[in-house]
mmCIF file of C-alpha atoms in Angstrom:
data_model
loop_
_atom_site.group_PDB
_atom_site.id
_atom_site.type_symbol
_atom_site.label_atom_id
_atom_site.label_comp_id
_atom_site.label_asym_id
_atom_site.label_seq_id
_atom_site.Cartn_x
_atom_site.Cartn_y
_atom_site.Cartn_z
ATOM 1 C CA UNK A 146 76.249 110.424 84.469
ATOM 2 C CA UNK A 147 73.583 107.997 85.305
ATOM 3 C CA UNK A 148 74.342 106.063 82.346
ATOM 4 C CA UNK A 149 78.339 106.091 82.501
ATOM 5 C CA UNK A 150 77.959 104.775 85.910
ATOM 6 C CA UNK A 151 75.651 102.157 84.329
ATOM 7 C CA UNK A 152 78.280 100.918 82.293
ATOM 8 C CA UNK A 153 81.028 100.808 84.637
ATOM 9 C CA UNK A 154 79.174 98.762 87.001
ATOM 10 C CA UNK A 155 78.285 96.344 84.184
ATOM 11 C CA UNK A 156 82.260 96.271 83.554
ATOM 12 C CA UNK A 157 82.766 95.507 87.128
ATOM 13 C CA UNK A 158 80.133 92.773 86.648
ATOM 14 C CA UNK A 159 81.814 91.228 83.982
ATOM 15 C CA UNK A 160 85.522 91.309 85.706
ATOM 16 C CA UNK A 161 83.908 90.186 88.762
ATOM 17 C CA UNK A 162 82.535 86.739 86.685
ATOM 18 C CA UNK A 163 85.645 86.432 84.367
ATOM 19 C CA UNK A 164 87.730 86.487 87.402
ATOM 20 C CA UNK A 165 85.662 83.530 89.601
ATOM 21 C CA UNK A 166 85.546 81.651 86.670
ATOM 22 C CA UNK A 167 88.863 81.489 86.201
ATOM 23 C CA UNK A 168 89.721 81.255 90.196
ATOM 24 C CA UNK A 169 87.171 78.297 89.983
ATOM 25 C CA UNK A 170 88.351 77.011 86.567
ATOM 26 C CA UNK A 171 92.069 76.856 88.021
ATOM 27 C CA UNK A 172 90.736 74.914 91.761
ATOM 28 C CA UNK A 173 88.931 71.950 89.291
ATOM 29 C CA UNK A 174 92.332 71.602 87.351
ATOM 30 C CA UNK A 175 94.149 71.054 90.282
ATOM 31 C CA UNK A 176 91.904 68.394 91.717
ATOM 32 C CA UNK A 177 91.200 66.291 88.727
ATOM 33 C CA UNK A 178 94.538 67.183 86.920
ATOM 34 C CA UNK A 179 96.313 64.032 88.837
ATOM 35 C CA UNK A 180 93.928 61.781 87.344
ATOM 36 C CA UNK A 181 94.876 62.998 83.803
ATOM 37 C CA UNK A 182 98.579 62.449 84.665
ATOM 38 C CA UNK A 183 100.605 59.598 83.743
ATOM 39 C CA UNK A 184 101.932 58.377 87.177
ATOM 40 C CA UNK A 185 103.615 55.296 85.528
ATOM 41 C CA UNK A 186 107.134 57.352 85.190
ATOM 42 C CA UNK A 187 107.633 57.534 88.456
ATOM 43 C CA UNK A 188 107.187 54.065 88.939
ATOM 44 C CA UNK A 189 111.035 53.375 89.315
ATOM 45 C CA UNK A 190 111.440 56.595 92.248
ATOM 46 C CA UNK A 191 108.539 55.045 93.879
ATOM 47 C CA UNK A 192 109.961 51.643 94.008
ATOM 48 C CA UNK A 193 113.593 52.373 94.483
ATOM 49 C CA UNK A 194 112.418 54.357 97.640
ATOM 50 C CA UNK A 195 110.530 51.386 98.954
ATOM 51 C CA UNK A 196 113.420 49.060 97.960
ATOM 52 C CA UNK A 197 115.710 51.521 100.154
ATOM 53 C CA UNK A 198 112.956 51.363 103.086
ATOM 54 C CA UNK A 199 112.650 47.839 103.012
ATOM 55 C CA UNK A 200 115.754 45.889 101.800
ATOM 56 C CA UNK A 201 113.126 44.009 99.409
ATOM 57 C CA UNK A 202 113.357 44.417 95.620
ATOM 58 C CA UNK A 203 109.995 46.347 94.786
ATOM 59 C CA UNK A 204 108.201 45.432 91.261
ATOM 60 C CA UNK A 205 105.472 47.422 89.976
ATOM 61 C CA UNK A 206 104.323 45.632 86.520
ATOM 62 C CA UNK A 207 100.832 47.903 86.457
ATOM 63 C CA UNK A 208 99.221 51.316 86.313
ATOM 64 C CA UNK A 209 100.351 53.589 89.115
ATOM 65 C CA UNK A 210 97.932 56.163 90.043
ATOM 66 C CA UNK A 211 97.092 59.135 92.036
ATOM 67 C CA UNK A 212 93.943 60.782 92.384
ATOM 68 C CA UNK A 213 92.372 63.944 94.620
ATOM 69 C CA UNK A 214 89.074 63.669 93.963
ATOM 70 C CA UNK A 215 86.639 62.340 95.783
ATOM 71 C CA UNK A 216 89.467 61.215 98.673
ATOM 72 C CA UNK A 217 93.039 61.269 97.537
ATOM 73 C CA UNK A 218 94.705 57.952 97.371
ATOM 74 C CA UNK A 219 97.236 55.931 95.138
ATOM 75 C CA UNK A 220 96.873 52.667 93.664
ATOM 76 C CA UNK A 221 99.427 50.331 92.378
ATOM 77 C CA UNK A 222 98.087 47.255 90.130
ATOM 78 C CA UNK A 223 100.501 44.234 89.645
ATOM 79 C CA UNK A 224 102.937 44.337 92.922
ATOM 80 C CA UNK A 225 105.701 42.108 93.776
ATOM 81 C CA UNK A 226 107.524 42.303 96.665
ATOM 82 C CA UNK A 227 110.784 39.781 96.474
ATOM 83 C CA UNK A 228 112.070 37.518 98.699
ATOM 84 C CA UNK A 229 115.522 37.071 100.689
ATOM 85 C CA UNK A 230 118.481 35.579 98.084
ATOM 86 C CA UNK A 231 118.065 31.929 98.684
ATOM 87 C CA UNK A 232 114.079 31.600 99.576
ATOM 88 C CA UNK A 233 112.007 28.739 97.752
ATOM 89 C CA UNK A 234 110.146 31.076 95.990
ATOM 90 C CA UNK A 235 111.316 34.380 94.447
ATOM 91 C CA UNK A 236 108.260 36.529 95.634
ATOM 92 C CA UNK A 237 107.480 37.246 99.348
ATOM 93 C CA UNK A 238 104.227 38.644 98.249
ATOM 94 C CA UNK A 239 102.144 39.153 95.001
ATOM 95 C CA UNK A 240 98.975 40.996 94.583
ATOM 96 C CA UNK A 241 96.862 42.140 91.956
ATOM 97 C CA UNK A 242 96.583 45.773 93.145
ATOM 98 C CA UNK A 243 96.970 47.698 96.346
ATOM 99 C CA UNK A 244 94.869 50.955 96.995
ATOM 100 C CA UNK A 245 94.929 53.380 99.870
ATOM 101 C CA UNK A 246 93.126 56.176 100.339
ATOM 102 C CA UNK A 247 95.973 59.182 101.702
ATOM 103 C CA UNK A 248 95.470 62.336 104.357
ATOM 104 C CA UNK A 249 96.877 65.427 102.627
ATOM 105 C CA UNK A 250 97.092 67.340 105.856
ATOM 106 C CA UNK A 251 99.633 65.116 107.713
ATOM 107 C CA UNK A 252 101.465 64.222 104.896
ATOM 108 C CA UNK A 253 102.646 67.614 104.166
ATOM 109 C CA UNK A 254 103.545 67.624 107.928
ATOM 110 C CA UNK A 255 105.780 64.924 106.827
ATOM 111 C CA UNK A 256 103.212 62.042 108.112
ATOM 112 C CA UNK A 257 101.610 59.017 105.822
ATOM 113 C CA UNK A 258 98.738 58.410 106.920
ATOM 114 C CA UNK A 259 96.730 55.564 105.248
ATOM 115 C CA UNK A 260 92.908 55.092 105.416
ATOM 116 C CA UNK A 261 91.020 52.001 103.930
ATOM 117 C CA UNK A 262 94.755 50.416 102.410
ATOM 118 C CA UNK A 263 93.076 47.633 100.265
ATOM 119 C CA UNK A 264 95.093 44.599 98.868
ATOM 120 C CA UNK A 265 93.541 42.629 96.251
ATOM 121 C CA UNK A 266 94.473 39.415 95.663
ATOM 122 C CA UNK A 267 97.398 39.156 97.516
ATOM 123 C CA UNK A 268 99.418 35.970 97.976
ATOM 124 C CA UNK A 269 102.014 35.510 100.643
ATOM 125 C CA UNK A 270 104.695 32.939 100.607
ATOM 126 C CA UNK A 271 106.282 32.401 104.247
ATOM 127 C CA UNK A 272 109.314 29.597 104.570
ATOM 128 C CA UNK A 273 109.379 28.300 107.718
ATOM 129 C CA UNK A 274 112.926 26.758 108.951
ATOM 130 C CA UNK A 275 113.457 25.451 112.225
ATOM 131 C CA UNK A 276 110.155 27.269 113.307
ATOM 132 C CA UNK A 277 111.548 30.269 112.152
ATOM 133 C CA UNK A 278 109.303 32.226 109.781
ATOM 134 C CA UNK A 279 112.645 32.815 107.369
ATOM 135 C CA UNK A 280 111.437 34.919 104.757
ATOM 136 C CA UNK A 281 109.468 37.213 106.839
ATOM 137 C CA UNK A 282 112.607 37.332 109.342
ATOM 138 C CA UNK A 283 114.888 38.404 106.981
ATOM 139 C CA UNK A 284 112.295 40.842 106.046
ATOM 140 C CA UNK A 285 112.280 42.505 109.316
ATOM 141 C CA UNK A 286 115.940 42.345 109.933
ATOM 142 C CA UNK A 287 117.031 44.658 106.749
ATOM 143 C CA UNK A 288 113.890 47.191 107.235
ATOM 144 C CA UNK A 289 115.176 50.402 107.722
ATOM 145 C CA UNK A 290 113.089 52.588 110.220
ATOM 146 C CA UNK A 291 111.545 56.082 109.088
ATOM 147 C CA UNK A 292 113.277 58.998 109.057
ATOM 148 C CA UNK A 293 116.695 56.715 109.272
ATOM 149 C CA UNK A 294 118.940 57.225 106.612
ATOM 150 C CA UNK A 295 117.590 54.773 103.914
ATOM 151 C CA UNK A 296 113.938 54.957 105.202
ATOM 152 C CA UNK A 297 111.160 56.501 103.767
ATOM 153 C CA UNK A 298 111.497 59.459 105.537
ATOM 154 C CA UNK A 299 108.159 59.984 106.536
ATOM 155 C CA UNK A 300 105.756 58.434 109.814
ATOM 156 C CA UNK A 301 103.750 56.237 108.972
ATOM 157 C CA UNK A 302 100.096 55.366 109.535
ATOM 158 C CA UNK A 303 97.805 52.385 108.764
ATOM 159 C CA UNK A 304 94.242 52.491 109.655
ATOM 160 C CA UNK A 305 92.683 49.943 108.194
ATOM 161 C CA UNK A 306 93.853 47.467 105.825
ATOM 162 C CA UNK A 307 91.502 45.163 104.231
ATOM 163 C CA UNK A 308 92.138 41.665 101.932
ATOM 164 C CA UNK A 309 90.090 40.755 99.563
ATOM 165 C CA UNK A 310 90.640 36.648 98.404
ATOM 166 C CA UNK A 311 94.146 36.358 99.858
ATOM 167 C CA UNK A 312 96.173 33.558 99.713
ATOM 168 C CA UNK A 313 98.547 32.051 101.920
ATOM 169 C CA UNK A 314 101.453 29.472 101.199
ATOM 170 C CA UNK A 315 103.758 28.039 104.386
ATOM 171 C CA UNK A 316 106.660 26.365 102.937
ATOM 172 C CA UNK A 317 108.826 24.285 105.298
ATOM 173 C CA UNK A 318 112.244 24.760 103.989
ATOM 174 C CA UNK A 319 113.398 20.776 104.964
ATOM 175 C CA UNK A 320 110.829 18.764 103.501
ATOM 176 C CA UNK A 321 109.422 21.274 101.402
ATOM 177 C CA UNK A 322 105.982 20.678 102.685
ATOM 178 C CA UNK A 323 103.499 23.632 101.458
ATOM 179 C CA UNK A 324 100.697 24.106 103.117
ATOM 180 C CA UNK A 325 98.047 26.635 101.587
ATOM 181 C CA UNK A 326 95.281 28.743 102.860
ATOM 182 C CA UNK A 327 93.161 30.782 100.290
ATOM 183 C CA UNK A 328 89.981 32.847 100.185
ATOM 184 C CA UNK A 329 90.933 35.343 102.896
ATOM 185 C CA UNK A 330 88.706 38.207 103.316
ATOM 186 C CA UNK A 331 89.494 40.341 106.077
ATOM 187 C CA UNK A 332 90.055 43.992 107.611
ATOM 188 C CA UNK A 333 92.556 44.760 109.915
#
C-alpha cells in the first residue's frame, strides 16, 4: 500500500508541475507575444480612426508597435500629421517617432490614459494670418470630441508629454516671413 500511495503522490507531483508550467508558460506568451507581432497592418485602422477624430490626414511611414512588458505602450516612428487644404506647407506636424507609455486598467473602462507621451523630433509648422494661428485653427475647428460620432470613442488622458529637439516654424501667410525656433527640449 505504502508504495502505491508512493507513486500516486509522485503522479500528483508531476501533474501539479506540468500544469504551472504550462499556466506560467501561457502568462509569458501573453505579455511578450505583442512584441513578436507585426503591428504595421493595422497601421491604416489606426490612422483612419485618428483621421476621423481629428479632420487631419494621419501618415504613419514607420514601425508601429505595441508592447506589455515592462509598461505597456505604443510607438509610432515616422508621423505626419497634414495640414488644412490651402496651408503653405503640407504638414502641420512631423516627427521622427512618438511613444507613450498606456494604463491597461482604464482603457478597458473605455479611458486612454497616457503616461510619459514622448515626441521625438517633432517639427511644427503654424501659419499665422491676420494674427490668427490658421493652421492650428482649422485644426481645432474640424476636431471631433470623444465619444461623438466620428471621435475616438474613448476619454482621453495626457500626463506628461515630453519633446526632445523640437522644432518650430511660424509662417506669416502675407509676406511669407518664417520665423524658426529649434532645439526644444521640454516636458509638459
Amino acid at each position: 500500500d505504502s508504495l502505491l500511495a508512493a507513486g500516486e503522490g509522485s503522479r500528483v507531483r508531476k501533474l501539479v508541475t506540468i500544469t504551472a508550467t504550462v499556466f506560467i508558460l501561457a502568462f509569458v506568451a501573453v505579455l511578450l507575444g505583442p512584441g513578436f507581432v507585426s503591428w504595421n497592418g493595422f497601421r491604416d485602422d489606426f490612422t483612419a480612426t485618428l483621421q476621423r477624430a481629428t479632420g487631419r490626414d494621419f501618415v504613419i511611414e514607420g514601425d508601429l508597435r505595441l508592447q506589455l512588458v515592462p509598461t505597456p505602450s505604443l510607438s509610432a516612428q515616422g508621423v505626419r500629421i497634414a495640414n488644412p487644404p490651402g496651408a503653405a506647407v503640407a504638414d502641420l506636424l512631423r516627427m521622427r517617432s512618438i511613444s507613450a507609455a498606456v494604463s491597461l486598467g482604464p482603457l478597458i473602462g473605455g479611458k486612454l490614459e497616457m503616461h510619459s507621451v514622448r515626441l521625438e523630433q517633432p517639427e511644427l509648422v503654424l501659419e499665422r494670418q491676420g494674427g490668427i494661428l490658421r493652421t492650428l485653427g482649422s485644426h481645432l475647428a474640424e476636431a471631433k470630441p470623444a465619444g461623438r460620432p466620428g471621435g475616438l470613442g474613448l476619454d482621453v488622458q495626457f500626463d506628461d508629454i515630453e519633446v526632445r529637439n523640437g522644432r518650430v516654424a511660424l509662417i506669416d501667410a502675407k509676406t511669407g516671413a518664417v520665423e524658426r525656433f529649434s532645439g526644444i527640449n521640454a516636458t509638459l
